[in-house]
């Protein structure tokens, strides 16, 4: 599966995004020939974390939320990390950026705690997805159906539970972005 000519945004929250949930999808997109743009709150370098507490790697932020729009990309990856997902869902700019991918029916991939951002964006009504197990009630309260599976694909929305699911998650996100089938919002969302 090739992503040649495709552009993918991947979000990072400094000192909050989970290292493997950021680096593995980024690597998968690049290895498939896609161009990755790292997007965050401010330019510079962001550090990831391992298991929410230990320092991870350092990554250059390519663009801020104010410098990008969903029109510029073929897909979006939202990594998890408890702190990172919480920082992202607290940002009006980040949530607006995420929601725009749904508005434009573009593929979105979210792993672990990242579905918190989808709840905040109001895009889960009628969707089936997975996440870190502690988000189950949050997802159900937002109108989604939660299932405990390695990877779930619902009309262009790819979700997984945790770093153990990364091989399946990365394969499916590359496949969905290559197909270009997006995540249309249900009427009323």
PDB file of C-alpha atoms in Angstrom:
ATOM      1  CA  UNK A   1       0.000   0.000   0.000  1.00  0.00           C
ATOM      2  CA  UNK A   2       1.507   3.322  -1.017  1.00  0.00           C
ATOM      3  CA  UNK A   3       0.888   6.835   0.239  1.00  0.00           C
ATOM      4  CA  UNK A   4       2.960   8.425  -2.523  1.00  0.00           C
ATOM      5  CA  UNK A   5       1.682  11.968  -3.036  1.00  0.00           C
ATOM      6  CA  UNK A   6      -0.373  11.900   0.193  1.00  0.00           C
ATOM      7  CA  UNK A   7       0.096  14.390   3.010  1.00  0.00           C
ATOM      8  CA  UNK A   8      -0.715  13.422   6.602  1.00  0.00           C
ATOM      9  CA  UNK A   9      -0.892  15.603   9.717  1.00  0.00           C
ATOM     10  CA  UNK A  10       0.165  14.060  13.025  1.00  0.00           C
ATOM     11  CA  UNK A  11      -0.496  15.899  16.269  1.00  0.00           C
ATOM     12  CA  UNK A  12       1.901  16.250  19.191  1.00  0.00           C
ATOM     13  CA  UNK A  13       1.362  17.760  22.630  1.00  0.00           C
ATOM     14  CA  UNK A  14       4.730  18.610  24.212  1.00  0.00           C
ATOM     15  CA  UNK A  15       5.529  16.493  27.272  1.00  0.00           C
ATOM     16  CA  UNK A  16       2.294  14.575  26.899  1.00  0.00           C
ATOM     17  CA  UNK A  17       2.066  12.583  23.663  1.00  0.00           C
ATOM     18  CA  UNK A  18       2.992   8.922  24.043  1.00  0.00           C
ATOM     19  CA  UNK A  19       6.273   8.173  22.215  1.00  0.00           C
ATOM     20  CA  UNK A  20       5.426   4.939  20.361  1.00  0.00           C
ATOM     21  CA  UNK A  21       1.920   6.167  19.506  1.00  0.00           C
ATOM     22  CA  UNK A  22       3.549   9.151  17.782  1.00  0.00           C
ATOM     23  CA  UNK A  23       6.724   7.663  16.306  1.00  0.00           C
ATOM     24  CA  UNK A  24       5.330   4.369  14.934  1.00  0.00           C
ATOM     25  CA  UNK A  25       2.433   5.893  12.912  1.00  0.00           C
ATOM     26  CA  UNK A  26       4.776   8.647  11.680  1.00  0.00           C
ATOM     27  CA  UNK A  27       7.252   6.004  10.549  1.00  0.00           C
ATOM     28  CA  UNK A  28       4.505   3.907   8.909  1.00  0.00           C
ATOM     29  CA  UNK A  29       3.246   6.874   6.865  1.00  0.00           C
ATOM     30  CA  UNK A  30       6.779   7.830   5.803  1.00  0.00           C
ATOM     31  CA  UNK A  31       7.707   4.234   4.899  1.00  0.00           C
ATOM     32  CA  UNK A  32       4.557   4.070   2.735  1.00  0.00           C
ATOM     33  CA  UNK A  33       5.775   7.167   0.868  1.00  0.00           C
ATOM     34  CA  UNK A  34       3.555   9.763   2.554  1.00  0.00           C
ATOM     35  CA  UNK A  35       4.624  13.218   3.691  1.00  0.00           C
ATOM     36  CA  UNK A  36       4.159  13.844   7.425  1.00  0.00           C
ATOM     37  CA  UNK A  37       3.598  17.270   8.963  1.00  0.00           C
ATOM     38  CA  UNK A  38       3.944  17.462  12.756  1.00  0.00           C
ATOM     39  CA  UNK A  39       1.365  19.912  14.130  1.00  0.00           C
ATOM     40  CA  UNK A  40       1.172  21.409  17.630  1.00  0.00           C
ATOM     41  CA  UNK A  41       0.429  24.525  19.654  1.00  0.00           C
ATOM     42  CA  UNK A  42       3.715  26.321  18.952  1.00  0.00           C
ATOM     43  CA  UNK A  43       6.783  25.817  16.781  1.00  0.00           C
ATOM     44  CA  UNK A  44      10.060  24.418  18.073  1.00  0.00           C
ATOM     45  CA  UNK A  45      10.842  20.995  19.460  1.00  0.00           C
ATOM     46  CA  UNK A  46       8.452  18.810  21.469  1.00  0.00           C
ATOM     47  CA  UNK A  47       9.351  15.916  23.728  1.00  0.00           C
ATOM     48  CA  UNK A  48       7.142  12.865  23.906  1.00  0.00           C
ATOM     49  CA  UNK A  49       6.683  10.642  26.955  1.00  0.00           C
ATOM     50  CA  UNK A  50       6.758   6.921  27.678  1.00  0.00           C
ATOM     51  CA  UNK A  51       4.004   5.547  29.928  1.00  0.00           C
ATOM     52  CA  UNK A  52       2.922   9.158  30.630  1.00  0.00           C
ATOM     53  CA  UNK A  53       5.860   9.767  33.009  1.00  0.00           C
ATOM     54  CA  UNK A  54       9.232   9.020  31.440  1.00  0.00           C
ATOM     55  CA  UNK A  55      10.866  11.234  28.813  1.00  0.00           C
ATOM     56  CA  UNK A  56      10.586  10.079  25.225  1.00  0.00           C
ATOM     57  CA  UNK A  57      12.119  11.447  22.050  1.00  0.00           C
ATOM     58  CA  UNK A  58      12.399  14.987  20.694  1.00  0.00           C
ATOM     59  CA  UNK A  59      10.584  15.969  17.506  1.00  0.00           C
ATOM     60  CA  UNK A  60      10.528  19.135  15.434  1.00  0.00           C
ATOM     61  CA  UNK A  61       7.114  20.748  15.117  1.00  0.00           C
ATOM     62  CA  UNK A  62       6.533  21.683  11.479  1.00  0.00           C
ATOM     63  CA  UNK A  63       3.418  23.832  11.835  1.00  0.00           C
ATOM     64  CA  UNK A  64       1.102  25.273  14.466  1.00  0.00           C
ATOM     65  CA  UNK A  65      -2.668  24.819  14.446  1.00  0.00           C
ATOM     66  CA  UNK A  66      -3.037  28.423  13.286  1.00  0.00           C
ATOM     67  CA  UNK A  67      -0.845  27.681  10.231  1.00  0.00           C
ATOM     68  CA  UNK A  68      -2.721  24.632   8.920  1.00  0.00           C
ATOM     69  CA  UNK A  69      -6.150  23.579   7.755  1.00  0.00           C
ATOM     70  CA  UNK A  70      -7.609  20.165   6.976  1.00  0.00           C
ATOM     71  CA  UNK A  71      -7.695  21.131   3.271  1.00  0.00           C
ATOM     72  CA  UNK A  72      -3.886  20.767   3.266  1.00  0.00           C
ATOM     73  CA  UNK A  73      -3.942  17.058   4.188  1.00  0.00           C
ATOM     74  CA  UNK A  74      -5.223  13.663   3.075  1.00  0.00           C
ATOM     75  CA  UNK A  75      -5.459  12.254   6.614  1.00  0.00           C
ATOM     76  CA  UNK A  76      -4.906  12.884  10.308  1.00  0.00           C
ATOM     77  CA  UNK A  77      -3.242  10.873  13.094  1.00  0.00           C
ATOM     78  CA  UNK A  78      -4.007  11.700  16.728  1.00  0.00           C
ATOM     79  CA  UNK A  79      -1.651   9.836  19.087  1.00  0.00           C
ATOM     80  CA  UNK A  80      -2.569   9.119  22.668  1.00  0.00           C
ATOM     81  CA  UNK A  81      -0.922   9.664  25.984  1.00  0.00           C
ATOM     82  CA  UNK A  82      -3.184  10.669  28.856  1.00  0.00           C
ATOM     83  CA  UNK A  83      -1.641  14.115  29.303  1.00  0.00           C
ATOM     84  CA  UNK A  84      -1.213  14.715  25.582  1.00  0.00           C
ATOM     85  CA  UNK A  85      -4.806  13.851  24.713  1.00  0.00           C
ATOM     86  CA  UNK A  86      -6.021  16.030  27.579  1.00  0.00           C
ATOM     87  CA  UNK A  87      -3.927  18.987  26.364  1.00  0.00           C
ATOM     88  CA  UNK A  88      -5.252  18.563  22.822  1.00  0.00           C
ATOM     89  CA  UNK A  89      -8.906  18.300  23.857  1.00  0.00           C
ATOM     90  CA  UNK A  90      -8.502  21.514  25.840  1.00  0.00           C
ATOM     91  CA  UNK A  91      -7.464  23.470  22.734  1.00  0.00           C
ATOM     92  CA  UNK A  92     -10.183  25.105  20.639  1.00  0.00           C
ATOM     93  CA  UNK A  93      -7.769  25.245  17.684  1.00  0.00           C
ATOM     94  CA  UNK A  94      -6.861  21.550  17.933  1.00  0.00           C
ATOM     95  CA  UNK A  95     -10.502  20.469  18.208  1.00  0.00           C
ATOM     96  CA  UNK A  96     -11.502  22.670  15.271  1.00  0.00           C
ATOM     97  CA  UNK A  97      -8.693  21.159  13.183  1.00  0.00           C
ATOM     98  CA  UNK A  98      -9.771  17.608  14.077  1.00  0.00           C
ATOM     99  CA  UNK A  99     -13.450  18.281  13.389  1.00  0.00           C
ATOM    100  CA  UNK A 100     -12.600  19.720   9.954  1.00  0.00           C
ATOM    101  CA  UNK A 101     -11.318  16.294   8.852  1.00  0.00           C
ATOM    102  CA  UNK A 102     -14.736  14.832   9.647  1.00  0.00           C
ATOM    103  CA  UNK A 103     -16.472  17.741   7.890  1.00  0.00           C
ATOM    104  CA  UNK A 104     -14.346  17.028   4.797  1.00  0.00           C
ATOM    105  CA  UNK A 105     -14.787  13.235   5.024  1.00  0.00           C
ATOM    106  CA  UNK A 106     -11.055  12.568   5.368  1.00  0.00           C
ATOM    107  CA  UNK A 107      -9.511   9.592   7.212  1.00  0.00           C
ATOM    108  CA  UNK A 108      -8.687  10.030  10.909  1.00  0.00           C
ATOM    109  CA  UNK A 109      -6.711   7.627  13.116  1.00  0.00           C
ATOM    110  CA  UNK A 110      -6.804   7.883  16.929  1.00  0.00           C
ATOM    111  CA  UNK A 111      -5.202   5.559  19.467  1.00  0.00           C
ATOM    112  CA  UNK A 112      -5.413   4.992  23.229  1.00  0.00           C
ATOM    113  CA  UNK A 113      -6.625   8.214  24.945  1.00  0.00           C
ATOM    114  CA  UNK A 114      -6.834  10.185  21.660  1.00  0.00           C
ATOM    115  CA  UNK A 115     -10.596   9.533  21.288  1.00  0.00           C
ATOM    116  CA  UNK A 116     -11.031  12.135  24.057  1.00  0.00           C
ATOM    117  CA  UNK A 117     -10.355  14.682  21.313  1.00  0.00           C
ATOM    118  CA  UNK A 118     -13.057  13.110  19.144  1.00  0.00           C
ATOM    119  CA  UNK A 119     -15.525  13.307  22.025  1.00  0.00           C
ATOM    120  CA  UNK A 120     -14.664  16.993  22.435  1.00  0.00           C
ATOM    121  CA  UNK A 121     -15.126  17.515  18.681  1.00  0.00           C
ATOM    122  CA  UNK A 122     -18.611  15.958  18.885  1.00  0.00           C
ATOM    123  CA  UNK A 123     -18.015  13.441  16.093  1.00  0.00           C
ATOM    124  CA  UNK A 124     -18.723  10.040  17.674  1.00  0.00           C
ATOM    125  CA  UNK A 125     -22.511   9.764  17.492  1.00  0.00           C
ATOM    126  CA  UNK A 126     -23.402   6.490  15.768  1.00  0.00           C
ATOM    127  CA  UNK A 127     -19.791   5.317  15.389  1.00  0.00           C
ATOM    128  CA  UNK A 128     -18.162   2.128  16.621  1.00  0.00           C
ATOM    129  CA  UNK A 129     -14.637   2.473  17.957  1.00  0.00           C
ATOM    130  CA  UNK A 130     -12.139   1.337  20.517  1.00  0.00           C
ATOM    131  CA  UNK A 131      -9.758   3.132  22.859  1.00  0.00           C
ATOM    132  CA  UNK A 132      -7.950   2.672  26.115  1.00  0.00           C
ATOM    133  CA  UNK A 133     -10.580   0.825  28.216  1.00  0.00           C
ATOM    134  CA  UNK A 134     -11.105   3.679  30.698  1.00  0.00           C
ATOM    135  CA  UNK A 135     -12.653   5.807  27.907  1.00  0.00           C
ATOM    136  CA  UNK A 136     -15.499   3.312  27.326  1.00  0.00           C
ATOM    137  CA  UNK A 137     -18.151   5.238  29.279  1.00  0.00           C
ATOM    138  CA  UNK A 138     -16.981   8.593  27.867  1.00  0.00           C
ATOM    139  CA  UNK A 139     -17.366   7.245  24.324  1.00  0.00           C
ATOM    140  CA  UNK A 140     -20.791   5.740  25.057  1.00  0.00           C
ATOM    141  CA  UNK A 141     -21.939   9.014  26.662  1.00  0.00           C
ATOM    142  CA  UNK A 142     -20.851  10.794  23.465  1.00  0.00           C
ATOM    143  CA  UNK A 143     -23.100   8.505  21.382  1.00  0.00           C
ATOM    144  CA  UNK A 144     -20.453   6.033  20.214  1.00  0.00           C
ATOM    145  CA  UNK A 145     -20.370   2.270  20.607  1.00  0.00           C
ATOM    146  CA  UNK A 146     -17.202   0.998  22.328  1.00  0.00           C
ATOM    147  CA  UNK A 147     -15.695  -2.387  21.572  1.00  0.00           C
ATOM    148  CA  UNK A 148     -12.604  -4.110  22.968  1.00  0.00           C
ATOM    149  CA  UNK A 149     -10.727  -4.945  19.760  1.00  0.00           C
ATOM    150  CA  UNK A 150      -7.162  -4.469  18.532  1.00  0.00           C
ATOM    151  CA  UNK A 151      -8.216  -2.111  15.738  1.00  0.00           C
ATOM    152  CA  UNK A 152     -11.621  -0.853  14.628  1.00  0.00           C
ATOM    153  CA  UNK A 153     -12.372   0.877  11.327  1.00  0.00           C
ATOM    154  CA  UNK A 154     -15.658   2.763  10.983  1.00  0.00           C
ATOM    155  CA  UNK A 155     -16.063   4.615   7.694  1.00  0.00           C
ATOM    156  CA  UNK A 156     -12.499   5.982   7.634  1.00  0.00           C
ATOM    157  CA  UNK A 157     -12.096   6.338  11.409  1.00  0.00           C
ATOM    158  CA  UNK A 158      -9.319   4.021  12.638  1.00  0.00           C
ATOM    159  CA  UNK A 159      -9.002   3.421  16.397  1.00  0.00           C
ATOM    160  CA  UNK A 160      -6.907   1.172  18.639  1.00  0.00           C
ATOM    161  CA  UNK A 161      -6.539   0.586  22.375  1.00  0.00           C
ATOM    162  CA  UNK A 162      -2.872   1.047  23.305  1.00  0.00           C
ATOM    163  CA  UNK A 163       0.747   0.686  22.109  1.00  0.00           C
ATOM    164  CA  UNK A 164       0.408  -3.118  21.898  1.00  0.00           C
ATOM    165  CA  UNK A 165      -2.019  -2.580  19.009  1.00  0.00           C
ATOM    166  CA  UNK A 166       0.347  -0.374  16.981  1.00  0.00           C
ATOM    167  CA  UNK A 167       1.165  -2.900  14.211  1.00  0.00           C
ATOM    168  CA  UNK A 168      -2.538  -3.342  13.337  1.00  0.00           C
ATOM    169  CA  UNK A 169      -3.276   0.369  13.894  1.00  0.00           C
ATOM    170  CA  UNK A 170      -0.460   1.524  11.607  1.00  0.00           C
ATOM    171  CA  UNK A 171      -1.399  -0.940   8.856  1.00  0.00           C
ATOM    172  CA  UNK A 172      -5.049   0.149   8.904  1.00  0.00           C
ATOM    173  CA  UNK A 173      -4.325   3.892   9.017  1.00  0.00           C
ATOM    174  CA  UNK A 174      -2.054   3.576   5.972  1.00  0.00           C
ATOM    175  CA  UNK A 175      -4.759   1.552   4.189  1.00  0.00           C
ATOM    176  CA  UNK A 176      -7.534   4.055   4.988  1.00  0.00           C
ATOM    177  CA  UNK A 177      -5.458   7.092   3.979  1.00  0.00           C
ATOM    178  CA  UNK A 178      -4.452   5.332   0.744  1.00  0.00           C
ATOM    179  CA  UNK A 179      -8.130   4.643  -0.012  1.00  0.00           C
ATOM    180  CA  UNK A 180      -9.074   8.202   0.924  1.00  0.00           C
ATOM    181  CA  UNK A 181     -12.459   7.154   2.289  1.00  0.00           C
ATOM    182  CA  UNK A 182     -13.329   9.576   5.026  1.00  0.00           C
ATOM    183  CA  UNK A 183     -15.272   9.935   8.197  1.00  0.00           C
ATOM    184  CA  UNK A 184     -18.464  11.747   7.286  1.00  0.00           C
ATOM    185  CA  UNK A 185     -20.432  13.244  10.126  1.00  0.00           C
ATOM    186  CA  UNK A 186     -23.898  11.896  10.743  1.00  0.00           C
ATOM    187  CA  UNK A 187     -26.699  14.419  10.307  1.00  0.00           C
ATOM    188  CA  UNK A 188     -27.229  16.365  13.504  1.00  0.00           C
ATOM    189  CA  UNK A 189     -23.606  16.243  14.703  1.00  0.00           C
TER     190      UNK A 189
END
